[in-house]
Amino acid sequence: MGGGVNRFVLTFLLVVLPTTAQEPVRQTVLRAIALNGINLQDREWDSLIVAPHDTLSLAYACQCPPSSTPLLFRLTLRRHDDNREQVRSIGVDSVLYTNLPEGEYSFTVQAFAPTEGWFARPVTLRFRVNAAEATGWKARWQQRRASVSRPSETVTDSSSHTPRASQGWLWWLIALAGVGALLLAGITLGFRLKTRRWARTMAQRSHPAPMDSAAYDALLAENSRLKAELSNLRGQISALEARSRHLQQENRLLREQVERLSAKQEELEQLQEQKDTLFATLVHDIKNPALVIRSLVELLRSYDLSAQEQQEIINDIVETTTRIVELSQEISRILTLEAKVLQLDFQPVDIAELLRSVCRQNMPLAEQKSITLRQELEPGLPPVPADPQRLEEVLDNLLSNAIKYSQKGATVVVRAYVRDSHMCLEVEDNGLGMSEEDVRNAFQRGVRLSTKPTAGEPSSGLGLWIVKRLVEAHNGSVRIRSALGKGTTVFVELPLEQPSRMSVESEA
């Protein structure tokens, strides 16, 4: 007999227990129900009746193995009068209902883990919302609470009868099985007690009957209102974010404008300083020739001079006057080029004929220093759309500079040819040349270079600035290649086609 019992217990432990462990049961349970802040006993849940103004609090949980992922609870409140229901999923373990319309209701809650893909068994609570019946139910509820002082102890005592009755039978088995079966029987007893308690709890709190829901029109209306407010708030937040981005963009643009204006102001201050220095130099250069003219005129008035002496003085006066006129013209050109809009009268210009004319005009200066002027013009040069007066001024400045900074007996070469839809002009000399710093600053207004004219010719530092200003007004470009002691070459490129309008506005 004892051997048979032992084999039965061993078979139960090896077969039933592993199966139970491999298939965990997940059950959603109601932990507590409170009416107007007062907890109800378990036996009062099935006959629950509340008034519309009452506050019903429901707490729930999941009896399942521990999980590393958060659980969610699916709540369903149904009113059976019109079969309307409210369904939502939340991550908290309690919910509060109030101001429910009268009717038959059912509340169902089901735990689930979306990341693990499992759903626990649901639990359902049925209750009624009725103001008249709720008054009588509450009176009976208060009477039961007053008459039953320790209901929990009663439940505990009744739940402990089964273990006591089972313990006698188990002691009989242990006596027959012997000392070897005592441990196995104890484990079996503990498992059975735990299983019975869990099953009794589930039976008390789980209601498989069809769900009972009541009208929740007010809840739906409140939910719709809250959703509308939430949508409105989101719209306002989006508008504020867009406005913030717009203001940030405006602030960035304003900062950039301030930086540009500051740079322009600094540049204007530098230009004004250069202008003041330049005009002071020009005034000084004009004053000296004027004093010379005055002295020569006084000499003519004060002394008896021969005809030859008078002619020499007159020639000096003419030369000095010419210098004053040149300085005046230079000032006029500066004022014209500093204007915000530079008007150019574009015409087809015969570049070969214009170069020959400029060379003829500068031939006397070259002959005074025994400098050879050589022209290398490509045959069949096409006409160039340009302002002939301004372009002549560009070529005259370049050629006169080449003569000024070349020693006696040097050679100056003027070239013209067409490359890539541009007229290319070059003025090359084998004179003193320029340093790297002079090349970088050559096109700045009023800059005096480190090299000086070889025959003491005057220099205002404006020639190359004027050249660059006029070439760019023709949509062209100018650059310099030079080295000290190796001469200088200035390159000018002009487009063979200009905009259709005959005058071009150039920003100062």
Short mmCIF file of C-alpha atoms in Angstrom, two decimals:
data_model
loop_
_atom_site.label_atom_id
_atom_site.label_comp_id
_atom_site.label_asym_id
_atom_site.label_seq_id
_atom_site.Cartn_x
_atom_site.Cartn_y
_atom_site.Cartn_z
CA MET A 1 0.00 0.00 0.00
CA GLY A 2 2.75 2.46 1.02
CA GLY A 3 4.77 1.67 -2.15
CA GLY A 4 1.73 2.34 -4.33
CA VAL A 5 1.14 5.71 -2.66
CA ASN A 6 4.76 6.66 -3.11
CA ARG A 7 4.64 5.83 -6.79
CA PHE A 8 1.44 7.90 -7.17
CA VAL A 9 2.98 10.95 -5.46
CA LEU A 10 6.20 10.68 -7.49
CA THR A 11 4.24 10.41 -10.76
CA PHE A 12 2.17 13.49 -9.81
CA LEU A 13 5.29 15.54 -9.10
CA LEU A 14 7.10 14.53 -12.30
CA VAL A 15 4.12 14.96 -14.66
CA VAL A 16 1.71 17.56 -13.26
CA LEU A 17 4.15 20.05 -11.75
CA PRO A 18 6.40 20.52 -14.85
CA THR A 19 3.32 20.96 -17.05
CA THR A 20 1.97 23.64 -14.76
CA ALA A 21 5.29 25.49 -14.71
CA GLN A 22 5.61 25.42 -18.49
CA GLU A 23 2.15 26.94 -19.08
CA PRO A 24 1.80 30.00 -16.79
CA VAL A 25 -1.72 31.28 -16.26
CA ARG A 26 -2.17 35.04 -16.68
CA GLN A 27 -5.32 36.41 -15.04
CA THR A 28 -6.54 39.98 -14.67
CA VAL A 29 -8.10 40.58 -11.22
CA LEU A 30 -9.90 43.36 -9.41
CA ARG A 31 -7.84 44.41 -6.38
CA ALA A 32 -10.28 46.81 -4.78
CA ILE A 33 -13.52 48.74 -5.34
CA ALA A 34 -14.25 51.97 -3.48
CA LEU A 35 -17.55 53.89 -3.37
CA ASN A 36 -17.13 57.56 -2.50
CA GLY A 37 -13.68 56.76 -1.05
CA ILE A 38 -14.84 53.75 1.11
CA ASN A 39 -13.59 50.27 0.17
CA LEU A 40 -16.24 47.58 -0.46
CA GLN A 41 -15.97 43.96 0.67
CA ASP A 42 -15.63 41.27 -2.02
CA ARG A 43 -19.16 39.88 -1.36
CA GLU A 44 -20.64 43.34 -2.01
CA TRP A 45 -19.27 43.57 -5.52
CA ASP A 46 -21.87 41.38 -7.27
CA SER A 47 -24.89 43.42 -6.06
CA LEU A 48 -23.33 46.86 -6.47
CA ILE A 49 -25.80 49.74 -7.03
CA VAL A 50 -24.61 53.37 -7.18
CA ALA A 51 -26.23 56.75 -7.73
CA PRO A 52 -25.31 58.98 -10.70
CA HIS A 53 -23.51 61.46 -8.47
CA ASP A 54 -21.45 58.76 -6.71
CA THR A 55 -17.74 58.30 -7.37
CA LEU A 56 -16.76 54.73 -8.23
CA SER A 57 -13.05 53.82 -8.01
CA LEU A 58 -11.80 50.52 -9.50
CA ALA A 59 -8.30 49.10 -8.89
CA TYR A 60 -7.02 46.10 -10.84
CA ALA A 61 -3.85 44.05 -11.40
CA CYS A 62 -2.45 41.11 -13.38
CA GLN A 63 -1.55 37.81 -11.73
CA CYS A 64 1.17 36.68 -14.06
CA PRO A 65 4.91 35.85 -14.02
CA PRO A 66 7.24 38.86 -13.62
CA SER A 67 7.87 40.73 -16.89
CA SER A 68 10.57 43.25 -17.85
CA THR A 69 8.19 45.11 -20.18
CA PRO A 70 5.45 47.49 -18.96
CA LEU A 71 1.88 46.20 -18.94
CA LEU A 72 -1.16 47.94 -20.39
CA PHE A 73 -4.81 47.50 -19.39
CA ARG A 74 -7.70 47.49 -21.85
CA LEU A 75 -10.79 49.02 -20.18
CA THR A 76 -14.30 48.55 -21.59
CA LEU A 77 -17.29 50.35 -20.02
CA ARG A 78 -20.55 49.22 -21.59
CA ARG A 79 -24.12 50.42 -21.02
CA HIS A 80 -26.55 47.62 -21.82
CA ASP A 81 -29.55 49.94 -22.32
CA ASP A 82 -28.26 51.08 -25.74
CA ASN A 83 -25.24 48.72 -26.19
CA ARG A 84 -22.84 51.68 -26.37
CA GLU A 85 -19.39 51.15 -24.98
CA GLN A 86 -16.22 53.10 -24.30
CA VAL A 87 -12.90 51.29 -24.91
CA ARG A 88 -9.45 52.62 -24.07
CA SER A 89 -6.00 51.30 -23.14
CA ILE A 90 -4.01 52.86 -20.27
CA GLY A 91 -0.85 52.11 -18.32
CA VAL A 92 -2.18 52.78 -14.77
CA ASP A 93 -3.78 50.27 -12.43
CA SER A 94 -6.87 52.23 -11.38
CA VAL A 95 -9.73 54.21 -12.92
CA LEU A 96 -12.39 56.59 -11.58
CA TYR A 97 -15.99 56.99 -12.82
CA THR A 98 -18.55 59.61 -11.74
CA ASN A 99 -21.71 61.28 -13.10
CA LEU A 100 -22.75 58.11 -14.95
CA PRO A 101 -26.28 58.12 -16.40
CA GLU A 102 -28.72 55.58 -14.92
CA GLY A 103 -28.72 52.11 -16.42
CA GLU A 104 -27.15 48.65 -16.37
CA TYR A 105 -23.35 48.67 -16.73
CA SER A 106 -20.53 46.21 -17.09
CA PHE A 107 -16.85 47.06 -16.60
CA THR A 108 -14.24 44.72 -18.16
CA VAL A 109 -10.48 45.03 -17.75
CA GLN A 110 -7.85 42.90 -19.50
CA ALA A 111 -4.06 43.13 -19.01
CA PHE A 112 -1.74 42.66 -21.99
CA ALA A 113 1.92 43.13 -22.97
CA PRO A 114 2.14 44.58 -26.52
CA THR A 115 5.88 43.90 -26.85
CA GLU A 116 5.60 40.25 -25.77
CA GLY A 117 2.31 39.63 -27.61
CA TRP A 118 0.23 38.01 -24.84
CA PHE A 119 -3.19 38.86 -23.30
CA ALA A 120 -4.33 37.89 -19.81
CA ARG A 121 -7.78 36.56 -19.02
CA PRO A 122 -10.19 39.48 -18.49
CA VAL A 123 -12.29 40.16 -15.40
CA THR A 124 -15.77 41.74 -15.50
CA LEU A 125 -17.75 43.68 -12.90
CA ARG A 126 -21.48 44.29 -13.31
CA PHE A 127 -23.22 47.10 -11.52
CA ARG A 128 -26.28 49.34 -11.77
CA VAL A 129 -26.64 53.11 -11.69
CA ASN A 130 -29.99 54.08 -10.13
CA ALA A 131 -30.54 56.90 -7.64
CA ALA A 132 -33.62 55.37 -5.91
CA GLU A 133 -32.22 51.83 -5.58
CA ALA A 134 -28.82 53.14 -4.52
CA THR A 135 -30.33 54.69 -1.36
CA GLY A 136 -31.70 51.33 -0.13
CA TRP A 137 -28.53 49.46 -1.14
CA LYS A 138 -26.35 51.89 0.79
CA ALA A 139 -28.58 51.50 3.89
CA ARG A 140 -28.23 47.70 3.74
CA TRP A 141 -24.50 48.09 3.12
CA GLN A 142 -24.10 50.25 6.24
CA GLN A 143 -26.07 47.73 8.33
CA ARG A 144 -23.85 44.85 7.16
CA ARG A 145 -20.73 46.86 7.95
CA ALA A 146 -22.07 47.52 11.48
CA SER A 147 -23.15 43.90 12.18
CA VAL A 148 -20.05 42.19 10.77
CA SER A 149 -17.06 43.47 12.72
CA ARG A 150 -14.34 41.16 11.33
CA PRO A 151 -15.38 39.74 7.98
CA SER A 152 -11.84 39.12 6.91
CA GLU A 153 -11.23 36.73 9.79
CA THR A 154 -14.35 34.74 8.91
CA VAL A 155 -13.22 34.36 5.35
CA THR A 156 -9.80 33.34 6.52
CA ASP A 157 -11.19 30.72 8.89
CA SER A 158 -13.47 29.23 6.24
CA SER A 159 -10.65 29.10 3.76
CA SER A 160 -8.48 27.19 6.19
CA HIS A 161 -10.85 24.16 6.68
CA THR A 162 -9.71 22.44 3.58
CA PRO A 163 -6.02 22.49 4.46
CA ARG A 164 -6.76 21.08 7.93
CA ALA A 165 -8.89 18.27 6.51
CA SER A 166 -6.28 17.47 3.91
CA GLN A 167 -3.45 17.43 6.42
CA GLY A 168 -4.92 14.32 8.18
CA TRP A 169 -5.03 12.39 4.96
CA LEU A 170 -1.52 13.49 4.09
CA TRP A 171 -0.24 12.37 7.52
CA TRP A 172 -1.81 8.96 6.86
CA LEU A 173 0.04 8.80 3.53
CA ILE A 174 3.29 9.91 5.19
CA ALA A 175 2.91 7.17 7.83
CA LEU A 176 2.46 4.50 5.10
CA ALA A 177 5.11 5.87 2.77
CA GLY A 178 7.74 6.26 5.44
CA VAL A 179 10.40 8.79 6.03
CA GLY A 180 11.47 8.82 2.33
CA ALA A 181 7.99 10.08 1.13
CA LEU A 182 7.58 12.75 3.83
CA LEU A 183 9.33 15.52 1.88
CA LEU A 184 7.50 14.75 -1.39
CA ALA A 185 4.11 14.74 0.36
CA GLY A 186 4.81 18.12 1.95
CA ILE A 187 5.67 19.65 -1.40
CA THR A 188 2.49 18.20 -2.90
CA LEU A 189 0.38 19.58 -0.05
CA GLY A 190 1.79 23.06 -0.41
CA PHE A 191 1.18 23.12 -4.15
CA ARG A 192 -2.42 21.99 -3.77
CA LEU A 193 -3.17 24.59 -1.07
CA LYS A 194 -1.75 27.38 -3.21
CA THR A 195 -3.71 26.20 -6.26
CA ARG A 196 -6.99 26.08 -4.32
CA ARG A 197 -6.54 29.57 -2.86
CA TRP A 198 -5.77 31.02 -6.28
CA ALA A 199 -8.78 29.26 -7.87
CA ARG A 200 -11.09 30.51 -5.07
CA THR A 201 -9.84 34.08 -5.52
CA MET A 202 -10.38 33.90 -9.27
CA ALA A 203 -13.87 32.54 -8.76
CA GLN A 204 -14.73 35.44 -6.46
CA ARG A 205 -13.35 38.20 -8.70
CA SER A 206 -13.85 36.84 -12.20
CA HIS A 207 -17.32 37.07 -13.72
CA PRO A 208 -17.61 35.27 -17.04
CA ALA A 209 -21.15 36.49 -17.56
CA PRO A 210 -21.73 38.87 -20.48
CA MET A 211 -20.52 42.40 -19.86
CA ASP A 212 -23.05 44.90 -18.55
CA SER A 213 -22.56 48.58 -19.67
CA ALA A 214 -24.66 51.69 -19.15
CA ALA A 215 -25.04 55.01 -20.90
CA TYR A 216 -21.90 57.00 -21.07
CA ASP A 217 -23.00 59.87 -23.30
CA ALA A 218 -21.60 62.37 -20.85
CA LEU A 219 -18.25 60.57 -20.84
CA LEU A 220 -18.15 60.52 -24.63
CA ALA A 221 -19.01 64.22 -24.77
CA GLU A 222 -16.32 65.03 -22.22
CA ASN A 223 -13.84 62.86 -24.10
CA SER A 224 -14.68 64.64 -27.37
CA ARG A 225 -14.31 68.03 -25.67
CA LEU A 226 -10.92 67.08 -24.22
CA LYS A 227 -9.76 65.78 -27.60
CA ALA A 228 -10.85 69.03 -29.24
CA GLU A 229 -8.99 71.06 -26.62
CA LEU A 230 -5.91 68.87 -27.04
CA SER A 231 -6.04 69.32 -30.82
CA ASN A 232 -6.43 73.08 -30.36
CA LEU A 233 -3.47 73.20 -27.98
CA ARG A 234 -1.36 71.20 -30.40
CA GLY A 235 -2.30 73.62 -33.16
CA GLN A 236 -1.32 76.57 -30.97
CA ILE A 237 1.98 74.88 -30.09
CA SER A 238 2.68 74.25 -33.78
CA ALA A 239 1.87 77.89 -34.59
CA LEU A 240 4.14 79.09 -31.78
CA GLU A 241 6.94 76.82 -32.97
CA ALA A 242 6.54 78.12 -36.54
CA ARG A 243 6.51 81.70 -35.24
CA SER A 244 9.62 80.98 -33.18
CA ARG A 245 11.42 79.58 -36.21
CA HIS A 246 10.35 82.64 -38.22
CA LEU A 247 11.64 85.00 -35.53
CA GLN A 248 14.92 83.10 -35.35
CA GLN A 249 15.27 83.44 -39.11
CA GLU A 250 14.47 87.15 -38.90
CA ASN A 251 17.00 87.61 -36.11
CA ARG A 252 19.65 85.80 -38.14
CA LEU A 253 18.92 88.01 -41.16
CA LEU A 254 19.04 91.13 -38.98
CA ARG A 255 22.39 90.07 -37.52
CA GLU A 256 23.76 89.48 -41.00
CA GLN A 257 22.49 92.90 -42.13
CA VAL A 258 24.05 94.56 -39.09
CA GLU A 259 27.35 92.81 -39.82
CA ARG A 260 27.20 93.88 -43.47
CA LEU A 261 26.33 97.46 -42.51
CA SER A 262 29.17 97.52 -39.99
CA ALA A 263 31.57 96.27 -42.65
CA LYS A 264 30.25 98.85 -45.14
CA GLN A 265 30.57 101.60 -42.55
CA GLU A 266 34.15 100.61 -41.82
CA GLU A 267 34.87 100.47 -45.55
CA LEU A 268 33.29 103.89 -46.08
CA GLU A 269 35.34 105.35 -43.24
CA GLN A 270 38.50 103.96 -44.82
CA LEU A 271 37.48 105.31 -48.23
CA GLN A 272 36.72 108.70 -46.74
CA GLU A 273 40.11 108.75 -45.09
CA GLN A 274 41.76 107.79 -48.39
CA LYS A 275 39.73 110.43 -50.18
CA ASP A 276 40.76 113.13 -47.72
CA THR A 277 44.40 112.11 -48.07
CA LEU A 278 44.13 112.00 -51.86
CA PHE A 279 42.54 115.42 -52.19
CA ALA A 280 45.05 116.89 -49.77
CA THR A 281 47.78 115.52 -52.03
CA LEU A 282 46.08 116.84 -55.16
CA VAL A 283 45.59 120.29 -53.64
CA HIS A 284 49.25 120.32 -52.72
CA ASP A 285 50.19 119.23 -56.24
CA ILE A 286 48.05 122.03 -57.71
CA LYS A 287 49.34 124.65 -55.28
CA ASN A 288 52.97 124.12 -56.24
CA PRO A 289 52.46 124.69 -60.00
CA ALA A 290 50.25 127.67 -59.22
CA LEU A 291 53.02 129.25 -57.15
CA VAL A 292 55.45 128.60 -60.00
CA ILE A 293 53.13 130.34 -62.46
CA ARG A 294 52.78 133.30 -60.11
CA SER A 295 56.56 133.61 -59.76
CA LEU A 296 57.06 133.43 -63.51
CA VAL A 297 54.41 136.09 -64.15
CA GLU A 298 55.98 138.40 -61.55
CA LEU A 299 59.34 137.82 -63.25
CA LEU A 300 57.88 138.93 -66.56
CA ARG A 301 56.41 142.08 -64.99
CA SER A 302 59.44 143.08 -62.95
CA TYR A 303 62.41 142.69 -65.28
CA ASP A 304 63.42 143.66 -68.78
CA LEU A 305 63.97 140.35 -70.50
CA SER A 306 65.09 139.46 -73.94
CA ALA A 307 62.69 137.81 -76.34
CA GLN A 308 64.36 134.45 -75.84
CA GLU A 309 64.11 134.68 -72.04
CA GLN A 310 60.48 135.71 -72.28
CA GLN A 311 59.79 132.73 -74.58
CA GLU A 312 61.41 130.36 -72.10
CA ILE A 313 59.32 131.73 -69.24
CA ILE A 314 56.18 131.48 -71.35
CA ASN A 315 56.99 127.84 -72.17
CA ASP A 316 57.43 127.12 -68.46
CA ILE A 317 54.07 128.76 -67.76
CA VAL A 318 52.39 126.67 -70.46
CA GLU A 319 53.96 123.47 -69.10
CA THR A 320 52.95 124.26 -65.53
CA THR A 321 49.45 125.22 -66.62
CA THR A 322 49.17 121.94 -68.48
CA ARG A 323 50.07 120.11 -65.27
CA ILE A 324 47.32 121.99 -63.39
CA VAL A 325 44.83 121.14 -66.10
CA GLU A 326 45.81 117.47 -65.89
CA LEU A 327 45.33 117.43 -62.12
CA SER A 328 41.95 119.13 -62.52
CA GLN A 329 40.90 116.53 -65.07
CA GLU A 330 42.06 113.80 -62.72
CA ILE A 331 39.90 115.21 -59.92
CA SER A 332 36.96 115.36 -62.32
CA ARG A 333 37.47 111.72 -63.26
CA ILE A 334 37.59 110.71 -59.59
CA LEU A 335 34.31 112.47 -58.87
CA THR A 336 32.72 110.84 -61.91
CA LEU A 337 33.91 107.35 -61.00
CA GLU A 338 32.73 107.75 -57.40
CA ALA A 339 29.17 108.36 -58.57
CA LYS A 340 26.70 105.60 -57.71
CA VAL A 341 25.74 105.17 -61.37
CA LEU A 342 28.34 105.28 -64.14
CA GLN A 343 26.77 105.84 -67.55
CA LEU A 344 28.60 104.26 -70.48
CA ASP A 345 27.75 104.94 -74.11
CA PHE A 346 28.38 101.59 -75.81
CA GLN A 347 29.40 101.67 -79.46
CA PRO A 348 31.25 99.28 -81.78
CA VAL A 349 34.91 100.30 -81.31
CA ASP A 350 37.73 99.46 -83.73
CA ILE A 351 40.25 98.33 -81.13
CA ALA A 352 43.20 98.31 -83.57
CA GLU A 353 42.63 101.94 -84.59
CA LEU A 354 42.11 102.98 -80.95
CA LEU A 355 45.42 101.36 -79.91
CA ARG A 356 47.28 103.11 -82.76
CA SER A 357 45.80 106.46 -81.69
CA VAL A 358 46.82 105.99 -78.04
CA CYS A 359 50.34 104.99 -79.12
CA ARG A 360 50.63 108.16 -81.26
CA GLN A 361 49.54 110.32 -78.33
CA ASN A 362 52.15 108.79 -76.00
CA MET A 363 54.95 108.71 -78.59
CA PRO A 364 56.44 112.08 -77.46
CA LEU A 365 56.78 110.81 -73.87
CA ALA A 366 58.42 107.63 -75.12
CA GLU A 367 60.84 109.53 -77.38
CA GLN A 368 61.97 111.72 -74.46
CA LYS A 369 63.21 108.51 -72.73
CA SER A 370 64.28 106.73 -75.95
CA ILE A 371 61.63 104.04 -75.33
CA THR A 372 60.45 101.90 -78.24
CA LEU A 373 56.70 101.37 -78.63
CA ARG A 374 55.85 98.13 -80.46
CA GLN A 375 52.36 97.03 -81.50
CA GLU A 376 51.45 93.34 -81.93
CA LEU A 377 47.85 93.28 -83.19
CA GLU A 378 46.13 90.13 -84.40
CA PRO A 379 44.82 90.58 -87.97
CA GLY A 380 41.08 91.00 -88.48
CA LEU A 381 40.20 92.06 -84.93
CA PRO A 382 36.40 92.37 -84.56
CA PRO A 383 34.81 95.55 -83.16
CA VAL A 384 34.34 95.68 -79.37
CA PRO A 385 31.13 97.06 -77.79
CA ALA A 386 32.48 99.77 -75.46
CA ASP A 387 32.43 103.43 -74.57
CA PRO A 388 35.24 104.74 -76.82
CA GLN A 389 36.18 107.65 -74.54
CA ARG A 390 36.37 105.45 -71.41
CA LEU A 391 38.25 102.68 -73.20
CA GLU A 392 40.77 105.22 -74.55
CA GLU A 393 41.26 106.42 -70.99
CA VAL A 394 42.00 102.84 -69.87
CA LEU A 395 44.60 102.28 -72.60
CA ASP A 396 46.18 105.72 -72.09
CA ASN A 397 46.63 105.05 -68.35
CA LEU A 398 48.23 101.66 -68.96
CA LEU A 399 50.59 102.91 -71.70
CA SER A 400 51.63 106.06 -69.81
CA ASN A 401 52.35 103.98 -66.68
CA ALA A 402 54.51 101.59 -68.72
CA ILE A 403 56.53 104.55 -70.06
CA LYS A 404 56.82 106.21 -66.61
CA TYR A 405 58.25 103.12 -64.89
CA SER A 406 60.65 102.08 -67.72
CA GLN A 407 64.27 103.14 -67.99
CA LYS A 408 65.71 104.89 -71.01
CA GLY A 409 66.12 102.65 -74.03
CA ALA A 410 63.46 100.16 -72.82
CA THR A 411 60.72 98.58 -74.96
CA VAL A 412 56.96 98.70 -74.36
CA VAL A 413 54.76 96.20 -76.25
CA VAL A 414 51.02 96.57 -76.85
CA ARG A 415 49.11 93.41 -77.88
CA ALA A 416 45.52 92.69 -78.93
CA TYR A 417 43.95 89.30 -79.77
CA VAL A 418 40.68 87.34 -79.39
CA ARG A 419 40.28 84.39 -77.00
CA ASP A 420 37.06 82.62 -75.88
CA SER A 421 34.63 85.38 -76.97
CA HIS A 422 36.77 88.08 -75.30
CA MET A 423 39.04 90.80 -76.61
CA CYS A 424 42.36 90.43 -74.81
CA LEU A 425 44.66 93.46 -74.42
CA GLU A 426 48.18 93.44 -72.98
CA VAL A 427 50.61 96.23 -72.14
CA GLU A 428 54.06 94.84 -71.33
CA ASP A 429 57.24 96.65 -70.28
CA ASN A 430 60.69 95.53 -69.15
CA GLY A 431 61.01 98.27 -66.56
CA LEU A 432 61.41 98.29 -62.79
CA GLY A 433 58.67 95.78 -62.02
CA MET A 434 56.54 95.54 -58.82
CA SER A 435 56.80 93.72 -55.52
CA GLU A 436 54.17 91.19 -54.40
CA GLU A 437 52.69 93.74 -51.99
CA ASP A 438 52.52 96.36 -54.75
CA VAL A 439 50.70 93.87 -57.01
CA ARG A 440 48.13 93.17 -54.24
CA ASN A 441 47.51 96.89 -53.61
CA ALA A 442 47.92 98.19 -57.14
CA PHE A 443 44.18 98.68 -57.84
CA GLN A 444 43.41 100.51 -54.58
CA ARG A 445 42.62 104.19 -54.84
CA GLY A 446 45.42 106.61 -54.02
CA VAL A 447 48.03 103.93 -53.28
CA ARG A 448 51.61 105.02 -53.89
CA LEU A 449 53.76 102.10 -55.03
CA SER A 450 57.23 101.43 -53.71
CA THR A 451 58.78 101.93 -57.17
CA LYS A 452 58.97 105.48 -58.51
CA PRO A 453 58.82 106.84 -62.07
CA THR A 454 62.31 106.68 -63.63
CA ALA A 455 62.35 110.31 -64.84
CA GLY A 456 60.63 111.92 -61.86
CA GLU A 457 57.22 112.01 -63.57
CA PRO A 458 54.28 112.88 -61.27
CA SER A 459 52.06 110.05 -59.99
CA SER A 460 48.80 110.38 -58.08
CA GLY A 461 48.24 106.68 -57.40
CA LEU A 462 44.87 106.76 -59.22
CA GLY A 463 45.71 105.38 -62.66
CA LEU A 464 45.24 101.67 -62.01
CA TRP A 465 42.22 102.30 -59.77
CA ILE A 466 40.60 104.19 -62.65
CA VAL A 467 41.52 101.36 -65.05
CA LYS A 468 39.90 98.70 -62.84
CA ARG A 469 36.78 100.80 -62.29
CA LEU A 470 36.24 101.38 -66.01
CA VAL A 471 37.07 97.81 -67.11
CA GLU A 472 34.60 96.33 -64.61
CA ALA A 473 31.97 98.82 -65.81
CA HIS A 474 32.46 97.19 -69.25
CA ASN A 475 31.82 93.73 -67.63
CA GLY A 476 35.51 92.94 -68.11
CA SER A 477 38.44 92.01 -65.89
CA VAL A 478 41.99 93.26 -65.32
CA ARG A 479 45.01 91.65 -63.65
CA ILE A 480 48.77 92.22 -63.25
CA ARG A 481 51.79 89.95 -63.60
CA SER A 482 55.02 91.49 -62.34
CA ALA A 483 58.26 90.92 -60.45
CA LEU A 484 60.89 93.36 -59.22
CA GLY A 485 63.50 94.02 -61.90
CA LYS A 486 61.65 91.92 -64.50
CA GLY A 487 59.04 94.34 -65.81
CA THR A 488 55.24 94.36 -65.63
CA THR A 489 52.41 93.07 -67.84
CA VAL A 490 48.81 94.24 -67.42
CA PHE A 491 46.07 91.99 -68.91
CA VAL A 492 42.61 93.33 -69.81
CA GLU A 493 39.73 91.15 -71.04
CA LEU A 494 36.54 92.65 -72.54
CA PRO A 495 33.50 90.66 -73.69
CA LEU A 496 32.69 90.79 -77.39
CA GLU A 497 28.98 90.95 -76.54
CA GLN A 498 27.35 93.35 -74.05
CA PRO A 499 23.77 93.60 -72.78
CA SER A 500 21.29 94.93 -75.32
CA ARG A 501 20.95 98.30 -73.61
CA MET A 502 23.41 100.96 -74.69
CA SER A 503 24.27 102.16 -71.20
CA VAL A 504 25.25 100.14 -68.18
CA GLU A 505 24.69 101.14 -64.57
CA SER A 506 27.64 100.30 -62.35
CA GLU A 507 27.38 100.43 -58.53
CA ALA A 508 30.04 102.58 -56.95
#
